[in-house]
Tab-separated table of C-alpha atoms and ligand atoms in Angstrom:
chain	number	residue	atom	x	y	z
A	24	UNK	CA	-8.814	5.696	-0.529
A	25	UNK	CA	-8.776	9.096	-2.202
A	26	UNK	CA	-7.948	12.469	-0.681
A	27	UNK	CA	-11.475	13.040	0.664
A	28	UNK	CA	-11.589	9.656	2.378
A	29	UNK	CA	-8.129	10.027	3.903
A	30	UNK	CA	-9.107	13.476	5.106
A	31	UNK	CA	-12.303	12.068	6.639
A	32	UNK	CA	-10.327	9.207	8.222
A	33	UNK	CA	-7.875	11.524	9.965
A	34	UNK	CA	-10.695	13.777	11.163
A	35	UNK	CA	-12.702	10.809	12.453
A	36	UNK	CA	-9.600	9.584	14.301
A	37	UNK	CA	-9.214	13.068	15.828
A	38	UNK	CA	-12.855	12.998	16.906
A	39	UNK	CA	-12.490	9.561	18.512
A	40	UNK	CA	-9.302	10.627	20.287
A	41	UNK	CA	-11.105	13.686	21.666
A	42	UNK	CA	-14.021	11.552	22.812
A	43	UNK	CA	-11.706	8.989	24.459
A	44	UNK	CA	-8.944	11.291	25.723
A	45	UNK	CA	-9.813	10.870	29.390
A	46	UNK	CA	-10.135	7.109	29.023
A	47	UNK	CA	-6.762	6.829	27.230
A	48	UNK	CA	-5.065	8.874	29.947
A	49	UNK	CA	-6.750	6.749	32.627
A	50	UNK	CA	-5.342	3.615	30.980
A	51	UNK	CA	-1.923	5.283	30.922
A	52	UNK	CA	-2.293	6.232	34.601
A	53	UNK	CA	-2.294	2.540	35.478
A	54	UNK	CA	0.952	1.618	33.700
A	55	UNK	CA	2.550	4.910	32.637
A	56	UNK	CA	2.283	8.622	33.334
A	57	UNK	CA	-1.388	9.343	32.613
A	58	UNK	CA	-0.799	11.450	29.499
A	59	UNK	CA	-1.575	9.291	26.466
A	60	UNK	CA	-5.011	10.834	25.904
A	61	UNK	CA	-3.669	14.333	26.525
A	62	UNK	CA	-0.750	13.734	24.139
A	63	UNK	CA	-2.874	12.324	21.349
A	64	UNK	CA	-5.616	14.902	21.764
A	65	UNK	CA	-3.110	17.746	21.591
A	66	UNK	CA	-1.574	16.213	18.471
A	67	UNK	CA	-4.808	15.457	16.650
A	68	UNK	CA	-6.240	18.888	17.486
A	69	UNK	CA	-3.128	20.418	15.871
A	70	UNK	CA	-3.534	18.042	12.912
A	71	UNK	CA	-7.125	19.165	12.270
A	72	UNK	CA	-6.136	22.833	12.635
A	73	UNK	CA	-3.365	22.345	10.058
A	74	UNK	CA	-5.773	20.586	7.663
A	75	UNK	CA	-8.169	23.513	7.972
A	76	UNK	CA	-5.379	26.077	7.485
A	77	UNK	CA	-3.510	24.464	4.613
A	78	UNK	CA	-5.570	21.746	2.895
A	79	UNK	CA	-3.128	19.311	1.245
A	80	UNK	CA	-3.403	18.684	-2.508
A	81	UNK	CA	-3.342	14.888	-2.429
A	82	UNK	CA	-3.542	11.944	-0.052
A	83	UNK	CA	0.218	11.525	0.185
A	84	UNK	CA	0.743	15.190	1.039
A	85	UNK	CA	-1.994	14.906	3.634
A	86	UNK	CA	-0.310	11.952	5.350
A	87	UNK	CA	2.977	13.830	5.329
A	88	UNK	CA	1.398	16.906	6.906
A	89	UNK	CA	-0.317	14.787	9.572
A	90	UNK	CA	2.951	13.024	10.398
A	91	UNK	CA	4.955	16.216	10.634
A	92	UNK	CA	2.324	17.866	12.805
A	93	UNK	CA	2.262	14.900	15.191
A	94	UNK	CA	6.040	14.788	15.493
A	95	UNK	CA	6.087	18.527	16.220
A	96	UNK	CA	3.187	18.759	18.631
A	97	UNK	CA	3.214	15.553	20.682
A	98	UNK	CA	5.671	14.896	23.447
A	99	UNK	CA	6.125	11.369	24.713
A	100	UNK	CA	6.682	8.118	22.882
A	101	UNK	CA	3.438	8.186	20.949
A	102	UNK	CA	4.116	11.416	19.001
A	103	UNK	CA	7.173	10.207	17.091
A	104	UNK	CA	5.588	6.759	16.671
A	105	UNK	CA	2.262	7.938	15.207
A	106	UNK	CA	4.167	10.668	13.358
A	107	UNK	CA	6.433	8.093	11.749
A	108	UNK	CA	3.386	5.986	10.912
A	109	UNK	CA	1.846	8.777	8.814
A	110	UNK	CA	5.172	9.940	7.343
A	111	UNK	CA	5.865	6.402	6.118
A	112	UNK	CA	2.343	6.078	4.732
A	113	UNK	CA	2.806	9.215	2.634
A	114	UNK	CA	4.913	7.920	-0.270
A	115	UNK	CA	2.897	4.694	-0.436
A	116	UNK	CA	-0.490	6.424	-0.714
A	117	UNK	CA	-2.413	5.975	-3.929
A	118	UNK	CA	-5.991	6.082	-5.166
A	119	UNK	CA	-6.840	2.378	-4.982
A	120	UNK	CA	-8.015	0.357	-2.005
A	121	UNK	CA	-5.111	-2.095	-2.313
A	122	UNK	CA	-2.756	0.849	-1.971
A	123	UNK	CA	-4.331	1.774	1.342
A	124	UNK	CA	-3.492	-1.617	2.817
A	125	UNK	CA	0.060	-1.330	1.484
A	126	UNK	CA	0.375	2.204	2.844
A	127	UNK	CA	-0.834	1.095	6.277
A	128	UNK	CA	1.731	-1.707	6.153
A	129	UNK	CA	4.483	0.815	5.326
A	130	UNK	CA	3.310	2.946	8.251
A	131	UNK	CA	3.454	0.060	10.697
A	132	UNK	CA	6.898	-0.921	9.424
A	133	UNK	CA	7.984	2.617	10.284
A	134	UNK	CA	6.597	2.228	13.817
A	135	UNK	CA	8.606	-0.989	14.219
A	136	UNK	CA	11.803	0.558	12.871
A	137	UNK	CA	11.427	3.484	15.213
A	138	UNK	CA	10.233	1.704	18.359
A	139	UNK	CA	11.625	-1.820	17.864
A	140	UNK	CA	8.452	-3.355	19.281
A	141	UNK	CA	7.781	-7.024	18.683
A	142	UNK	CA	4.531	-8.950	18.942
A	143	UNK	CA	3.621	-9.430	22.589
A	144	UNK	CA	5.549	-6.414	23.915
A	145	UNK	CA	2.242	-4.767	24.953
A	146	UNK	CA	2.296	-1.782	22.599
A	147	UNK	CA	0.293	-0.248	19.775
A	148	UNK	CA	1.957	-2.838	17.528
A	149	UNK	CA	-0.143	-5.561	19.176
A	150	UNK	CA	-3.289	-3.909	17.785
A	151	UNK	CA	-1.832	-2.768	14.454
A	152	UNK	CA	-0.159	-6.011	13.374
A	153	UNK	CA	-3.232	-8.285	13.626
A	154	UNK	CA	-5.329	-5.552	11.996
A	155	UNK	CA	-3.070	-5.471	8.948
A	156	UNK	CA	-2.970	-9.240	8.710
A	157	UNK	CA	-6.773	-9.373	8.823
A	158	UNK	CA	-7.004	-6.586	6.236
A	159	UNK	CA	-4.678	-8.352	3.811
A	160	UNK	CA	-6.399	-11.705	4.322
A	161	UNK	CA	-9.855	-10.234	3.719
A	162	UNK	CA	-8.761	-8.358	0.578
A	163	UNK	CA	-6.985	-11.473	-0.708
A	164	UNK	CA	-10.171	-13.490	-0.303
A	165	UNK	CA	-12.115	-10.959	-2.348
A	166	UNK	CA	-13.735	-8.765	0.302
A	167	UNK	CA	-14.255	-5.117	-0.568
A	168	UNK	CA	-12.389	-2.477	1.410
A	169	UNK	CA	-15.349	-1.740	3.713
A	170	UNK	CA	-15.692	-5.391	4.713
A	171	UNK	CA	-11.918	-5.818	5.002
A	172	UNK	CA	-11.591	-2.775	7.261
A	173	UNK	CA	-14.447	-4.025	9.437
A	174	UNK	CA	-12.519	-7.278	9.906
A	175	UNK	CA	-9.311	-5.330	10.526
A	176	UNK	CA	-11.082	-3.340	13.230
A	177	UNK	CA	-12.314	-6.491	14.952
A	178	UNK	CA	-8.752	-7.858	14.853
A	179	UNK	CA	-7.318	-4.599	16.224
A	180	UNK	CA	-9.810	-4.681	19.104
A	181	UNK	CA	-8.972	-8.300	19.832
A	182	UNK	CA	-5.260	-7.414	19.773
A	183	UNK	CA	-5.917	-4.465	22.073
A	184	UNK	CA	-7.775	-6.669	24.540
A	185	UNK	CA	-4.986	-9.258	24.442
A	186	UNK	CA	-2.507	-6.652	25.737
A	187	UNK	CA	-4.202	-6.888	29.138
A	188	UNK	CA	-2.455	-10.142	30.002
A	189	UNK	CA	0.923	-9.131	28.524
A	190	UNK	CA	4.046	-7.987	30.371
A	191	UNK	CA	5.169	-4.629	28.954
A	192	UNK	CA	8.595	-4.753	27.336
A	193	UNK	CA	8.700	-1.308	25.665
A	194	UNK	CA	8.149	2.242	26.816
A	195	UNK	CA	7.385	3.485	30.309
A	196	UNK	CA	5.103	0.561	31.139
A	197	UNK	CA	8.119	-1.763	30.889
A	198	UNK	CA	9.511	-0.203	34.095
A	199	UNK	CA	6.647	-1.966	35.903
A	200	UNK	CA	7.579	-5.424	34.674
A	201	UNK	CA	5.085	-7.999	35.932
A	202	UNK	CA	2.982	-5.264	37.527
A	203	UNK	CA	1.975	-4.131	34.041
A	204	UNK	CA	-0.110	-7.316	33.715
A	205	UNK	CA	-3.855	-6.824	34.132
A	206	UNK	CA	-4.029	-3.495	32.291
A	207	UNK	CA	-4.895	-2.801	28.662
A	208	UNK	CA	-2.202	-0.856	26.822
A	209	UNK	CA	-3.197	2.754	26.044
A	210	UNK	CA	-1.350	2.877	22.715
A	211	UNK	CA	-2.995	-0.345	21.546
A	212	UNK	CA	-6.314	1.260	22.457
A	213	UNK	CA	-5.674	4.405	20.390
A	214	UNK	CA	-4.391	2.231	17.529
A	215	UNK	CA	-7.672	0.296	17.501
A	216	UNK	CA	-9.459	3.664	17.205
A	217	UNK	CA	-7.236	4.518	14.218
A	218	UNK	CA	-8.293	1.382	12.351
A	219	UNK	CA	-11.915	1.736	13.455
A	220	UNK	CA	-11.979	5.290	12.086
A	221	UNK	CA	-10.921	3.992	8.659
A	222	UNK	CA	-13.698	1.388	8.737
A	223	UNK	CA	-16.226	4.075	9.633
A	224	UNK	CA	-15.346	6.464	6.811
A	225	UNK	CA	-15.219	3.726	4.177
A	226	UNK	CA	-18.581	2.339	5.270
A	227	UNK	CA	-20.314	5.718	4.970
B	320	ADP	P1	4.863	8.141	27.010
B	320	ADP	O1	5.031	6.674	27.276
B	320	ADP	O2	6.137	8.785	26.600
B	320	ADP	O3	4.178	8.850	28.150
B	320	ADP	P2	2.334	7.997	25.637
B	320	ADP	O4	1.758	7.811	26.978
B	320	ADP	O5	1.694	9.047	24.783
B	320	ADP	O6	3.898	8.270	25.721
B	320	ADP	O7	2.240	6.636	24.812
B	320	ADP	C1	2.388	5.387	25.432
B	320	ADP	C2	2.134	4.297	24.412
B	320	ADP	O8	3.145	4.305	23.418
B	320	ADP	C3	2.158	2.900	24.998
B	320	ADP	O9	0.890	2.545	25.500
B	320	ADP	C4	2.595	2.023	23.832
B	320	ADP	O10	1.488	1.498	23.110
B	320	ADP	C5	3.316	2.990	22.935
B	320	ADP	N1	4.750	2.697	22.910
B	320	ADP	C6	5.687	3.058	23.818
B	320	ADP	N2	6.899	2.639	23.438
B	320	ADP	C7	6.730	2.001	22.246
B	320	ADP	C8	7.599	1.343	21.322
B	320	ADP	N3	8.920	1.274	21.533
B	320	ADP	N4	7.051	0.816	20.195
B	320	ADP	C9	5.732	0.883	19.968
B	320	ADP	N5	4.869	1.497	20.790
B	320	ADP	C10	5.351	2.047	21.910
B	321	MG	MG1	2.334	8.343	28.841
């Protein structure tokens, strides 16, 4: 993943967030405060504006700029979490496809350090973790990055769907306890879009 691809990835994620903003907020209305789509759309709109204003020189600098913009512009739990994701990706970014998987892994480790989510807590981690495992497994078995990211996307979507039956143990949704069951987690839904956006830009 070079600078152009990372740039395209972030912009595709911003586009998907814009397209799904209402849906993400509707999901959050059921188990939170109905702002996940609004939060993410505000953040990703600011991210794209910053990329247009001050185009970063390399992929690492781009990830850093994205992370800082998200931390600055998004209120709520998701801003610092997605911000940390990109900030942690930054130093791990390189030019090779294997580096992208490692950088994503570093990003997710940052999310875990920051939010302390574990598998099954009904958060974005439940989409991200299976996606990374599928990505690593596919690359290890010789798949190219496009194929591996397609498999990662399928795993992220499966992880997202599995949050429906989970009891929320982190964030606002955890206040609902058992009543959070029966609803898909909004952050897991945006996280599946993040992985899907990478698959899209690598395929094209
Ligand atoms: P807020 O909950 O502050 O309103 P958002 O609505 O933007 O923030 O984001 C909610 C999403 O953030 C949840 O759906 C969940 O996926 C994610 N989330 C919340 N807390 C955590 C956490 N501790 N670790 C990982 N993800 C979290
Ligand atoms: Mg919310």
